[in-house]
Coordinates of C-alpha atoms in Angstrom, one line a residue:
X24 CA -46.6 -92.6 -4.7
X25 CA -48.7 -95.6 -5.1
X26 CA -49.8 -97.2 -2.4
X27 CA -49.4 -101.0 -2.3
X28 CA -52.7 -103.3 -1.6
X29 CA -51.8 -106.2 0.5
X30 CA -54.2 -109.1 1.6
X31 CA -53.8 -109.2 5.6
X32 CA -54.2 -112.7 7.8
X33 CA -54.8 -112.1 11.8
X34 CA -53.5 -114.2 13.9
X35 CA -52.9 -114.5 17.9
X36 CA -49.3 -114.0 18.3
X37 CA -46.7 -113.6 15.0
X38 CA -43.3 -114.9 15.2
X39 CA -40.4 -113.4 13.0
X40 CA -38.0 -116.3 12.8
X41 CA -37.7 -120.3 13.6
X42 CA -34.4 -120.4 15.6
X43 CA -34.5 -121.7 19.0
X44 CA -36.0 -118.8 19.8
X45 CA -39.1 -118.3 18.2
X46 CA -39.6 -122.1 17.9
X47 CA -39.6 -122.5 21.6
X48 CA -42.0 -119.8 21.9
X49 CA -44.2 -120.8 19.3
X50 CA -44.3 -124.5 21.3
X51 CA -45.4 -123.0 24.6
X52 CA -48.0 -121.2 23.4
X53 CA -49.8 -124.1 21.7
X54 CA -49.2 -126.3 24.8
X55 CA -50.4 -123.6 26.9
X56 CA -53.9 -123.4 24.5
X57 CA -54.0 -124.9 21.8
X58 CA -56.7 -123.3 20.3
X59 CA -54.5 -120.1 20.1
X60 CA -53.5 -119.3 16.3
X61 CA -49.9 -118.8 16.3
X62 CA -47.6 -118.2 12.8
X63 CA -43.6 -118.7 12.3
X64 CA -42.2 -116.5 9.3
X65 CA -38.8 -117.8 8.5
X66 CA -36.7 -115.9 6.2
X67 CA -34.4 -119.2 4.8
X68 CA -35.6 -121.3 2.4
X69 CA -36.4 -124.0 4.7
X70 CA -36.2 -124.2 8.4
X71 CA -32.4 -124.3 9.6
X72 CA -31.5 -122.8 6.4
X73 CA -30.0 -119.9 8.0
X74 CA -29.2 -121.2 11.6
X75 CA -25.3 -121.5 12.1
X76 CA -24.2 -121.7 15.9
X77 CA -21.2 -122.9 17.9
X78 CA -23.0 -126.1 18.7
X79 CA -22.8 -127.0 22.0
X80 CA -25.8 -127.1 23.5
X81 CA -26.9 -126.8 26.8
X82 CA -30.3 -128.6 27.2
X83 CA -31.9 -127.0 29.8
X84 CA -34.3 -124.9 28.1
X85 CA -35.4 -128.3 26.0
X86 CA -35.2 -130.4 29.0
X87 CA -38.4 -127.4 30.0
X88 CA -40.1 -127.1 27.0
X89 CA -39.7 -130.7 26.0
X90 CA -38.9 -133.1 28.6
X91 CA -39.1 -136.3 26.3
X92 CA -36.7 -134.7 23.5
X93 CA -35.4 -137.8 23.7
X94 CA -38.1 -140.2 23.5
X95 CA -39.1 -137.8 20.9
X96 CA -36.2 -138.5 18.5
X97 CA -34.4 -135.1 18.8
X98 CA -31.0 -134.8 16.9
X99 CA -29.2 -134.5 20.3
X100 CA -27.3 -137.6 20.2
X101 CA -23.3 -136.5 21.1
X102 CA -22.7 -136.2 24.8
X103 CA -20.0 -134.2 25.4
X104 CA -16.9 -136.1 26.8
X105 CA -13.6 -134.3 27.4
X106 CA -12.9 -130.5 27.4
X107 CA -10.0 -129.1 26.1
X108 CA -8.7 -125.5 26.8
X109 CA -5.1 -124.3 25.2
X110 CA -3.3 -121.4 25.2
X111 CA -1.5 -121.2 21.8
X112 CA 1.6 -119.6 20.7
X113 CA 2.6 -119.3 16.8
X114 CA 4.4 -123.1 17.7
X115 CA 3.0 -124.7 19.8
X116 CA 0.3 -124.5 22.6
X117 CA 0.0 -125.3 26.8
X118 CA -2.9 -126.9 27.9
X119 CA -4.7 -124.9 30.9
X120 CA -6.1 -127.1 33.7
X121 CA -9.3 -127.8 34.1
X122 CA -9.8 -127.9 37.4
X123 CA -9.0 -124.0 38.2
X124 CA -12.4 -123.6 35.9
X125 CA -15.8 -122.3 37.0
X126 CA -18.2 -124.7 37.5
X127 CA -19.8 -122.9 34.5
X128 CA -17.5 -123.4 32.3
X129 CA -17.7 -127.0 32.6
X130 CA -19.2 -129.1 29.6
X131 CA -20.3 -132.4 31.0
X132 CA -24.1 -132.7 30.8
X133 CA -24.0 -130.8 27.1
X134 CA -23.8 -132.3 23.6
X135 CA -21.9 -131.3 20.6
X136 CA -25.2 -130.6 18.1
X137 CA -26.4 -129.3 14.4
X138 CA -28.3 -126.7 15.4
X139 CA -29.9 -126.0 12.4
X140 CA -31.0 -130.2 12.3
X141 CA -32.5 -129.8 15.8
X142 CA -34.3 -126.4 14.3
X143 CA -36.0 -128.7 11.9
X144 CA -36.3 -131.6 14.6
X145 CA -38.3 -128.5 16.9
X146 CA -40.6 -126.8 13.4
X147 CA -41.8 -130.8 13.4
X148 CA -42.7 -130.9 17.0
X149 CA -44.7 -126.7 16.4
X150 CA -46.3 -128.1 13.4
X151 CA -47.7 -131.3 15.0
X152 CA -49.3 -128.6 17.7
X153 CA -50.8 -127.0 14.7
X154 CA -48.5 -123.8 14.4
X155 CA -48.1 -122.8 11.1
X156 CA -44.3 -122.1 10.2
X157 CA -44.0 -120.4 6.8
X158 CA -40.1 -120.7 5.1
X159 CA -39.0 -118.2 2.2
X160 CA -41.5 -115.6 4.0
X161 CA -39.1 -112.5 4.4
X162 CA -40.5 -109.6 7.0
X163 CA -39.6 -106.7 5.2
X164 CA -41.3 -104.0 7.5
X165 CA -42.9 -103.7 10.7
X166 CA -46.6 -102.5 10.2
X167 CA -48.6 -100.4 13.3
X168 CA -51.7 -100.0 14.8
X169 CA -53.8 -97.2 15.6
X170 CA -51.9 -96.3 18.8
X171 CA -48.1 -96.6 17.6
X172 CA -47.8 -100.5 19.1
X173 CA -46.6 -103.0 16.2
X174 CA -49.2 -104.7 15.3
X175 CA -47.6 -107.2 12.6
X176 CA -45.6 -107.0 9.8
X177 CA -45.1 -107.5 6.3
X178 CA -43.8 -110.8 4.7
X179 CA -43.3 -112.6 1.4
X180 CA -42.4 -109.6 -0.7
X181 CA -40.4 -110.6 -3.6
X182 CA -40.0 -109.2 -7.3
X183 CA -38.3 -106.0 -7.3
X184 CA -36.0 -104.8 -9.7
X185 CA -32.5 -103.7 -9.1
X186 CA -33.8 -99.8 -8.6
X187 CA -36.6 -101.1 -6.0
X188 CA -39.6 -100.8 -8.3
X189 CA -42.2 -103.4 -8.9
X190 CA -41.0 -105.8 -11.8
X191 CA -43.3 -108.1 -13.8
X192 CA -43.5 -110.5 -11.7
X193 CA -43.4 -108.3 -8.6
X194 CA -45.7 -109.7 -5.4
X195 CA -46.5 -107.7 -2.9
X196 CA -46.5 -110.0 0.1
X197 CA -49.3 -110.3 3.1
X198 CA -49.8 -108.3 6.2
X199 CA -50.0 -110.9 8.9
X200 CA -51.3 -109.4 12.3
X201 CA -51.1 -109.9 15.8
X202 CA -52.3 -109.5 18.9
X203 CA -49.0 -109.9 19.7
X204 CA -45.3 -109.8 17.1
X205 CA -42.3 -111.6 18.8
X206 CA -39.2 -110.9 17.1
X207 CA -36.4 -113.4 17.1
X208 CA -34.3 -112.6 14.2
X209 CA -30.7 -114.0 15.4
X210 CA -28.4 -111.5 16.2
X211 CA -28.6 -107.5 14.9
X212 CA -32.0 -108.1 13.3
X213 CA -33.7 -105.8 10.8
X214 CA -36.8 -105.3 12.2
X215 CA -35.5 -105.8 15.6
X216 CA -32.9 -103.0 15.3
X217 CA -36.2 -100.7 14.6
X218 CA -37.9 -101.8 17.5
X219 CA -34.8 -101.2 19.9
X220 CA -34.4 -97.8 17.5
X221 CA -38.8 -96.6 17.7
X222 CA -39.0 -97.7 21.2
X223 CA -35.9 -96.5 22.7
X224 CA -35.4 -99.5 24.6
X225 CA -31.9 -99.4 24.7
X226 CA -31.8 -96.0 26.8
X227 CA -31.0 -97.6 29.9
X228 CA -28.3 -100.4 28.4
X229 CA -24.5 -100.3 27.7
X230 CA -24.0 -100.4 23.9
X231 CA -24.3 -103.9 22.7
X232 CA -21.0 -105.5 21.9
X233 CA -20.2 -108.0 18.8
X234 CA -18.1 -110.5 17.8
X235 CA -17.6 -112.6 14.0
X236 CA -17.7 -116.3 14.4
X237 CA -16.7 -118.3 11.2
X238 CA -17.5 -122.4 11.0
X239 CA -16.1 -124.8 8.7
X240 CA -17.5 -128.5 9.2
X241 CA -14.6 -131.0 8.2
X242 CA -14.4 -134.7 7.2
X243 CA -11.2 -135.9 9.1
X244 CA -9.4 -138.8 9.3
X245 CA -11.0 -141.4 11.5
X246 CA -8.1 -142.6 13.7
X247 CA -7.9 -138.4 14.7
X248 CA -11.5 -138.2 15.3
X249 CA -12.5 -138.6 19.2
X250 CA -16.8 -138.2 19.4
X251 CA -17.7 -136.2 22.2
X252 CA -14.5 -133.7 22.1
X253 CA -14.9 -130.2 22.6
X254 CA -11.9 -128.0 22.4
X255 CA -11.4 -124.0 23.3
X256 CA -8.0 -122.0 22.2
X257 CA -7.2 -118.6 22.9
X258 CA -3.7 -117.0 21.7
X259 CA -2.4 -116.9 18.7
X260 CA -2.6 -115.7 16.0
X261 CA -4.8 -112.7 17.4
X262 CA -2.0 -111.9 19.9
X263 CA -2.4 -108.4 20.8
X264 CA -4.9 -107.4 18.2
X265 CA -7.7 -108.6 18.7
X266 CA -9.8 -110.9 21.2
X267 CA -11.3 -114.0 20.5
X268 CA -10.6 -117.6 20.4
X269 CA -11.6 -121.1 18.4
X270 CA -13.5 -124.1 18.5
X271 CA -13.0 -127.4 17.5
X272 CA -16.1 -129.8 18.6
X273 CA -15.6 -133.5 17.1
X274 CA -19.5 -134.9 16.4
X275 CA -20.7 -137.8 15.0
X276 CA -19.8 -139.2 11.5
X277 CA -15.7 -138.9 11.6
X278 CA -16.9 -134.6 11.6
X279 CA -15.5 -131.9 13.5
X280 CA -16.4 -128.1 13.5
X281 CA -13.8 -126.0 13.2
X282 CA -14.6 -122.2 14.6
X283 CA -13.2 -118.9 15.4
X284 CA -14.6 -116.5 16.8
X285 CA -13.1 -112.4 16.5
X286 CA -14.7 -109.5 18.8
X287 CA -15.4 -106.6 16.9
X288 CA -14.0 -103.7 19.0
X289 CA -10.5 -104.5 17.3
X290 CA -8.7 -101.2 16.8
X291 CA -6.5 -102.2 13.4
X292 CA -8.4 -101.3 10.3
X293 CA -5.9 -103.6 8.4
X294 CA -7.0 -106.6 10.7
X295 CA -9.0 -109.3 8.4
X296 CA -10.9 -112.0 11.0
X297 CA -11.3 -113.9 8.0
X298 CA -7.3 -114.4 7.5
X299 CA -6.8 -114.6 11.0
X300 CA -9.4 -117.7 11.0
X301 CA -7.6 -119.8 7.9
X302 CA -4.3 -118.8 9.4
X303 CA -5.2 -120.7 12.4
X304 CA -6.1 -123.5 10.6
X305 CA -1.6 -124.1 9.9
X306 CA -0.9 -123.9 13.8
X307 CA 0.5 -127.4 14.2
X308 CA -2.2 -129.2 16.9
X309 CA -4.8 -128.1 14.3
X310 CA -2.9 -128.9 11.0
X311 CA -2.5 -132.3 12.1
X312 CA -6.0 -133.2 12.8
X313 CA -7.6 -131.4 10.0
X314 CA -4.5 -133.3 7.5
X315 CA -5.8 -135.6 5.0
X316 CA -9.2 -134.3 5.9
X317 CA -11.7 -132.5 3.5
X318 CA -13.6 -129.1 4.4
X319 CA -17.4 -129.5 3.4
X320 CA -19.2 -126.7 4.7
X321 CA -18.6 -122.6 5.7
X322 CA -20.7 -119.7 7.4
X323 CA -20.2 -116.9 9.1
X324 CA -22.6 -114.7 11.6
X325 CA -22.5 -112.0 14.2
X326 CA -22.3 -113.1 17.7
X327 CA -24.0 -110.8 20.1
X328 CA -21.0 -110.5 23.5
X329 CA -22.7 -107.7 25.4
X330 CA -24.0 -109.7 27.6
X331 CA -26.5 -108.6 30.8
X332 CA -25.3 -104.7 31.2
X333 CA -26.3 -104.7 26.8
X334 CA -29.9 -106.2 27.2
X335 CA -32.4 -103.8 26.0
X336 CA -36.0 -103.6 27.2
X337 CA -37.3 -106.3 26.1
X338 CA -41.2 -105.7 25.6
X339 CA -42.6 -103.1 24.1
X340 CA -46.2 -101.9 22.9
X341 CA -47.4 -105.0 20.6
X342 CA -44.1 -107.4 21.0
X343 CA -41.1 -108.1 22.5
X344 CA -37.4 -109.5 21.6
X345 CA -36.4 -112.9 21.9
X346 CA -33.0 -114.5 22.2
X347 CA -30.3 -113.1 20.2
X348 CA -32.2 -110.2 19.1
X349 CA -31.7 -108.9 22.8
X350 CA -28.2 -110.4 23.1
X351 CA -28.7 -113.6 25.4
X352 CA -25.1 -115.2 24.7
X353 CA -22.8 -116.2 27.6
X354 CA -19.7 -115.5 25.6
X355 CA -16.7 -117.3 27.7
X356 CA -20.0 -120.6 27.4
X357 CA -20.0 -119.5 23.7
X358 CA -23.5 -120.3 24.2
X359 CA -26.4 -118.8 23.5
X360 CA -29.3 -121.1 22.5
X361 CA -30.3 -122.4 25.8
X362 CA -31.1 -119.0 26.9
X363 CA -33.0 -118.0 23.8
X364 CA -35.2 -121.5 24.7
X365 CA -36.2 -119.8 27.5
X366 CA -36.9 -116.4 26.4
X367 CA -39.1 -117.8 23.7
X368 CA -41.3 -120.1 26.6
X369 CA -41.0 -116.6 29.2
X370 CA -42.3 -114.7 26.1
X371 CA -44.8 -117.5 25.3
X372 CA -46.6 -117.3 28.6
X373 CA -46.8 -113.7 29.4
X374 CA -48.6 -113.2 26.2
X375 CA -50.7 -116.4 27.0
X376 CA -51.5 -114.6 30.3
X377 CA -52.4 -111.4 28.7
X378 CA -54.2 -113.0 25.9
X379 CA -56.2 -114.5 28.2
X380 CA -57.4 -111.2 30.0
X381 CA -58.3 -110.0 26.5
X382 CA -55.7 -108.1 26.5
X383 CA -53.5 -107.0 23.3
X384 CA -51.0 -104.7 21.6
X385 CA -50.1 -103.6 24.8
X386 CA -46.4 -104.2 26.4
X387 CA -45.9 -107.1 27.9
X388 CA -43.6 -106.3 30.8
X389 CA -44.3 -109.4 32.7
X390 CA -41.7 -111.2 30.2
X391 CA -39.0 -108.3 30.7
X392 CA -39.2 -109.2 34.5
X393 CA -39.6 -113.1 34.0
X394 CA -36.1 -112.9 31.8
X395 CA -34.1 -110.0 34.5
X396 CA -35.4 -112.1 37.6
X397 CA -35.2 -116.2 36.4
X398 CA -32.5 -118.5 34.9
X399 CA -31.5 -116.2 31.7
X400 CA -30.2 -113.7 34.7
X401 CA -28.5 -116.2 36.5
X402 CA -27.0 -117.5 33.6
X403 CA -25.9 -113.7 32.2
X404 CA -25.2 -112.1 35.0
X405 CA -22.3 -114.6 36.9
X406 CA -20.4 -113.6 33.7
X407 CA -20.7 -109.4 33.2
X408 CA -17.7 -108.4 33.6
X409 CA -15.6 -110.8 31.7
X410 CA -15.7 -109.1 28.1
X411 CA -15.5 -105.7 29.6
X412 CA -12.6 -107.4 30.9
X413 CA -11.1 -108.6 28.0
X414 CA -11.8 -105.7 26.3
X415 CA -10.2 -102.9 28.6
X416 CA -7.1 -105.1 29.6
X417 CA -6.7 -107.6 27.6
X418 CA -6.5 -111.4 27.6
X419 CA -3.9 -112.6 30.6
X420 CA -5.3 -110.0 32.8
X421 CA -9.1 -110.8 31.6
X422 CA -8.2 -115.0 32.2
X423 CA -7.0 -114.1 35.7
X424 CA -9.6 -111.1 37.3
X425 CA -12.5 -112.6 35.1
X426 CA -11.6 -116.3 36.3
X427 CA -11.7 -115.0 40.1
X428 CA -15.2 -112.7 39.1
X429 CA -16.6 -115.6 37.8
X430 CA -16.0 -117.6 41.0
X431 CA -17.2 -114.9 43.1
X432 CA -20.5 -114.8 41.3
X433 CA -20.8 -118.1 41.4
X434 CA -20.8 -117.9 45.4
X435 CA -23.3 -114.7 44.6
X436 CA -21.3 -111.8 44.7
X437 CA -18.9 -109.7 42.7
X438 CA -16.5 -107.2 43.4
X439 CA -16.2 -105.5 40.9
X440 CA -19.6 -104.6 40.8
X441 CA -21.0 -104.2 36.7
X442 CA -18.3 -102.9 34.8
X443 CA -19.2 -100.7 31.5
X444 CA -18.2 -101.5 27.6
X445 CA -17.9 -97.5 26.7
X446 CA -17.6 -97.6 22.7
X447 CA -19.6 -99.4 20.2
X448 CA -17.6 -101.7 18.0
X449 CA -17.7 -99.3 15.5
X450 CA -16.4 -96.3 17.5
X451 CA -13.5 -98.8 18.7
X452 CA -12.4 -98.8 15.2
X453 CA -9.2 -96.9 14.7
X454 CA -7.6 -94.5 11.9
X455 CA -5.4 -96.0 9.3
X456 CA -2.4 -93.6 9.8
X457 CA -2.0 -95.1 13.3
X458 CA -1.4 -98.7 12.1
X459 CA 0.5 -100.5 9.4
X460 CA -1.0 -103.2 7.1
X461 CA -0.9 -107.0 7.9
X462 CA 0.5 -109.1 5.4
X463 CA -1.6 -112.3 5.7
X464 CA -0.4 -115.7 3.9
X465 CA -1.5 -116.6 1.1
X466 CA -3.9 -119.5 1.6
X467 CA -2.7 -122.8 0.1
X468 CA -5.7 -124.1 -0.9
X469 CA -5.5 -127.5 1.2
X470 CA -6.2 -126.2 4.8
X471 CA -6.9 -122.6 4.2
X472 CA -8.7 -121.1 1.9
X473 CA -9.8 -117.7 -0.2
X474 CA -12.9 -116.3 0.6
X475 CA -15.0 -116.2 -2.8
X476 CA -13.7 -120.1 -2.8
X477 CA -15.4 -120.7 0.6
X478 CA -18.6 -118.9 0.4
X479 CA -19.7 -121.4 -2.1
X480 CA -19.7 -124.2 0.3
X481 CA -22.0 -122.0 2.2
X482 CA -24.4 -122.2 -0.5
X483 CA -25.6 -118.6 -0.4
X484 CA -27.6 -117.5 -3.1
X485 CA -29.2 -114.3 -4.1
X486 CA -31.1 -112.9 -7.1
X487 CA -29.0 -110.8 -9.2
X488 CA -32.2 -108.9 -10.2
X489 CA -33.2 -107.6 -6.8
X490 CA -32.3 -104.3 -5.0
X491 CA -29.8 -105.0 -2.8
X492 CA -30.2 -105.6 0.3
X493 CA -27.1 -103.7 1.9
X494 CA -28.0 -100.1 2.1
X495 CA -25.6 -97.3 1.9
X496 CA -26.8 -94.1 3.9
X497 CA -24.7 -92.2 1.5
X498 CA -22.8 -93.3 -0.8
X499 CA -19.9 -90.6 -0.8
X500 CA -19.3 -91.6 2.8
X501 CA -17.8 -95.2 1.2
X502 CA -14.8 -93.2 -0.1
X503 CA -14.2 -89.9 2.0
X504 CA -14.6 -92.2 5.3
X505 CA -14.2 -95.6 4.7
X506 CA -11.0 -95.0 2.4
X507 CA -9.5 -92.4 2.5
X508 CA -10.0 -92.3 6.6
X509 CA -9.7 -96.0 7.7
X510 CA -8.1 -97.7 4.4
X511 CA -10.9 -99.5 3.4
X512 CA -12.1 -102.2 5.9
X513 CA -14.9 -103.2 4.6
X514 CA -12.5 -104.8 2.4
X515 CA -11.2 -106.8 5.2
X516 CA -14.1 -107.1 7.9
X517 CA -16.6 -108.8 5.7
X518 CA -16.3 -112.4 5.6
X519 CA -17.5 -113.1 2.1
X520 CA -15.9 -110.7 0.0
X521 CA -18.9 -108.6 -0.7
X522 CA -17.3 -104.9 -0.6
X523 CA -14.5 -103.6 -2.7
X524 CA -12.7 -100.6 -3.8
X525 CA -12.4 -100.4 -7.6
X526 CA -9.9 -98.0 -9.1
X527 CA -11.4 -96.6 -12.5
X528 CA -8.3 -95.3 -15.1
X529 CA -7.8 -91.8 -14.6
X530 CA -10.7 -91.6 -11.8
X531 CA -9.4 -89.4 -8.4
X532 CA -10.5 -91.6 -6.2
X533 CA -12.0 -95.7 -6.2
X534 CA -15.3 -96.5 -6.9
X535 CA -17.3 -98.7 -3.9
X536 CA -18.8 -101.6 -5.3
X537 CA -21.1 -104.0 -3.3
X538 CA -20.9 -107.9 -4.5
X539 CA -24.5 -108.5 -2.6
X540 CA -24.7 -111.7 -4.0
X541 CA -21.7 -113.1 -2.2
X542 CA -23.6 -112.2 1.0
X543 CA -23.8 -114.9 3.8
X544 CA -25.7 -112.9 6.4
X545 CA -23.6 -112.4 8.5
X546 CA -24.1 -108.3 9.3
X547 CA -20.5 -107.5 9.8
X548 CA -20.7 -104.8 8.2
X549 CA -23.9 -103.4 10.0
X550 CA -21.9 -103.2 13.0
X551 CA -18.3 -102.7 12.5
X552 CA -18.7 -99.8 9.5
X553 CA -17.2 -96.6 11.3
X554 CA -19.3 -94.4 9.5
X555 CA -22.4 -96.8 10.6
X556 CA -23.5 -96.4 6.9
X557 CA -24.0 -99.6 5.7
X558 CA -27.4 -101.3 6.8
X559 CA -28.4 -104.8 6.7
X560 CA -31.8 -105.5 5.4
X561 CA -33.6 -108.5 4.4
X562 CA -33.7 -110.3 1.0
X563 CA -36.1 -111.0 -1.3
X564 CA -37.9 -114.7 -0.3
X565 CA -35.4 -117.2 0.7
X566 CA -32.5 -116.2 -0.3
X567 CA -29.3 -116.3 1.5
X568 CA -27.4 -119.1 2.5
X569 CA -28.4 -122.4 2.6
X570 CA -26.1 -124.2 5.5
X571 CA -26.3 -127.6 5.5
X572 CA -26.2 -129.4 9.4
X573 CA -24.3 -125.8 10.4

């Protein structure tokens, strides 16, 4: 084997990502010394590219790392002014009180964003502090020092062919070092899922739980659109068979985001989160505001829903996770990015600290004990037990003893102490034999719509050349598991209509084919496979989706 020559840049600390996340930490560091030589590799073809989020934003972690984000022109510019929460039936819906509500659940002080705009809004205010934020700069591999630590990692690789050999114009990328490699990925990140894997820094945590959020923005008729209106809906059309809920945030510009959200420890192999999303989309309440309107945008991503009893160890010789790539979302919030804000600046300033005793490569467990002891606890840990909750007993009885749990912790105790998740979303999965299809409708075209039709308002792209970047660990397991065990739900689970069975004439059984280019990141399939045989890796360069104000 032939062993690849790669120029190498050193740096102070390495940064795998430019969400909120690595951004923030990125910031801190330069405003803690700027003389420090910090680097952002983003894996989208620009900043944002690849950032899709449910979009209310909570701005405490800016209002820290940024007090003038105002002043400063951020794109945080739609306060939120009403909450909505419903309960809905197949009919018609109830509208739940607010005032029976945590105080955490409330929105006032929040504003409906575009995440992705205020990830290019933050690269502006990094790259005025001199960090140096490289887009289409894929990290394909974690590289290690002398000792085992990570010591950086490889990036811009691009030019493979199909069978993973160097092609023509194959280029072998850069080894960027550092003293220190901070991984903030998003949600079930390649290189982060080897870290948590070398390190073993999941030994001590419950298993980390998922869910599959899906966004459409939508154009609506003006005299339906109210600025500043956040909605929630729980119900139908999951019903029994699966948590979850939606979204409906009305921003600036006559636009609403439409989302739903479906946790992955659903038990029906037939169930389709997808269908389940654009059959929402015909319950009256929504029909009516979305009619006469125009869909102009779709993504789909993995929402981490562990919560605090899921979080990893976070440092770890040579790095440490950041935001999402732990699992920092306060799922009944459905929000996330405030927290990974201030993982980034925690991360940010115990490497500062250690830098600054010469130190490096080492584990920086200062940052593990800044996040399990500061605001990201407090934040976390008032709401522990409500997707156990939700999980074990379902949604009345999770809305009642979660409800009263989260107003217990918000006086400082619970009750019912730290409850367990148990199975992985994977293992939650169920046989075939013990459930019958769903028959979904068909979509119309108008308010819902077929997947291969939306994934090309998501703009995704990949090069037909490459290797794919969805690895089987055996192929045969596709059939004899997937198939012929749980009726195929890869066919289902996936958002994008990457994975299908294909029935050759006079073949036994189907052939598993893998439409990579249809792809919209979303990794899915890296967590809900019940084989666990299907691994997410990154792209070539930039490719992916290219969401636009998602």
């Amino acid at each position: 084997m032939i062993e690849i020559e790669r120029e190498e840049m050193e740096y102070d600390v390495v940064i795998v990502g430019a969400g909120p996340a690595g951004l923030s930490a990125a910031i801190r560091l330069k405003q803690l010394d700027p003389e420090l030589q910090v680097v952002v590799l983003e894996k989208g073809s620009e900043v944002g590219a690849h950032i899709l989020s449910g979009a209310v934003l909570d701005p405490c972690g800016l209002n820290k790392l940024i007090p003038d984000w105002k002043e400063k022109g951020a794109p945080i510019t739609v306060p939120v002014k009403q909450d909505n929460f419903y309960m809905l039936g197949e009919a018609g819906q109830i509208r739940v009180p607010n005032f029976p509500m945590p105080p955490l659940m409330n929105n006032h002080g929040n504003y409906i964003v575009s995440m992705a705009n205020v990830c290019r809004w933050m690269a502006e205010q990094a790259e005025a502090l001199e960090v140096e934020i490289f887009p289409g700069m894929a990290c394909s591999e974690l590289v290690y020092g002398d000792n085992g630590e990570v010591a950086g990692v490889v990036a811009g690789e691009f030019g493979k062919d199909a069978d993973g050999t160097p092609g023509p114009a194959y280029e072998p990328g850069m080894v960027l070092k550092g003293k220190y490699v901070f991984l903030s990925e998003g949600v079930r990140g390649s290189l982060s899922k080897q870290a948590i894997a070398k390190f073993d820094l999941d030994a001590d945590a419950e298993p980390q739980k998922y869910g599959i959020g899906m966004k459409e923005i939508w154009e609506i008729d003006p005299d339906k659109h109210h600025e500043g209106t956040v909605t929630h809906t729980m119900g139908w059309p999951l019903g029994a068979n699966a948590g979850g809920g939606s979204f409906i945030y009305h921003l600036d510009n006559n636009q609403v985001y439409v989302g739903f959200v479906v946790h992955l420890n659903y038990k029906n192999p037939y169930l389709s989160p997808y269908m389940e999303f654009q059959r929402f989309k015909h319950h009256p309440m929504v029909a009516e505001l979305l009619k006469g309107g125009k869909r102009v945008a779709y993504g789909a991503r993995a929402i981490s829903e562990g919560g605090w009893q899921s979080l990893p160890k976070l440092a770890f010789p040579g790095g440490a996770l950041l935001g999402c790539s732990a699992g920092m979302v306060n799922v009944p919030r459905i929000k996330g990015n405030h927290n990974a804000m201030l993982s980034g600046m925690a991360a940010a300033e115990a490497a500062h600290a250690a830098l600054a005793e010469g130190r490096s490569g080492d584990t920086l467990d200062g940052y593990d004990a800044d996040v399990r002891s500061g605001p990201i606890a407090k934040d976390l840990k008032k709401v522990r037990n409500v997707k156990p909750l939700w999980s074990k007993y379902g949604l009345t009885t999770s809305l009642m003893v979660g409800g009263m749990d989260m107003w217990t912790n918000t006086l400082g105790f619970s009750v019912l102490g730290t409850l367990g998740h148990g199975k992985t979303d994977a293992e939650a999965t169920e046989r075939s034999i013990r459930h019958t299809p769903i028959d979904y409708p068909k979509p119309d075209g108008t308010l819902s719509f077929d997947r291969l039709t939306n994934v090309s308002f998501a703009a995704t792209n990949h090069e037909e050349s490459q290797p794919a970047h969805l690895k089987l660990t055996d192929p045969d397991l596709a059939v004899t598991v997937d198939w012929n065990k749980y009726a195929g739900p890869s066919t289902r689970y996936c958002p994008a209509g990457v994975y299908e069975f294909v029935q050759d004439e006079g073949a036994a059984q189907p052939r598993f084919v893998i439409n990579f280019q249809n792809c919209v990141h979303c990794k899915t399939c890296d967590i809900k496979d019940p084989a666990q045989n299907i691994t997410w890796t990154t792209p070539q360069g930039g490719d992916g989706p290219n969401y636009p104000n998602m």
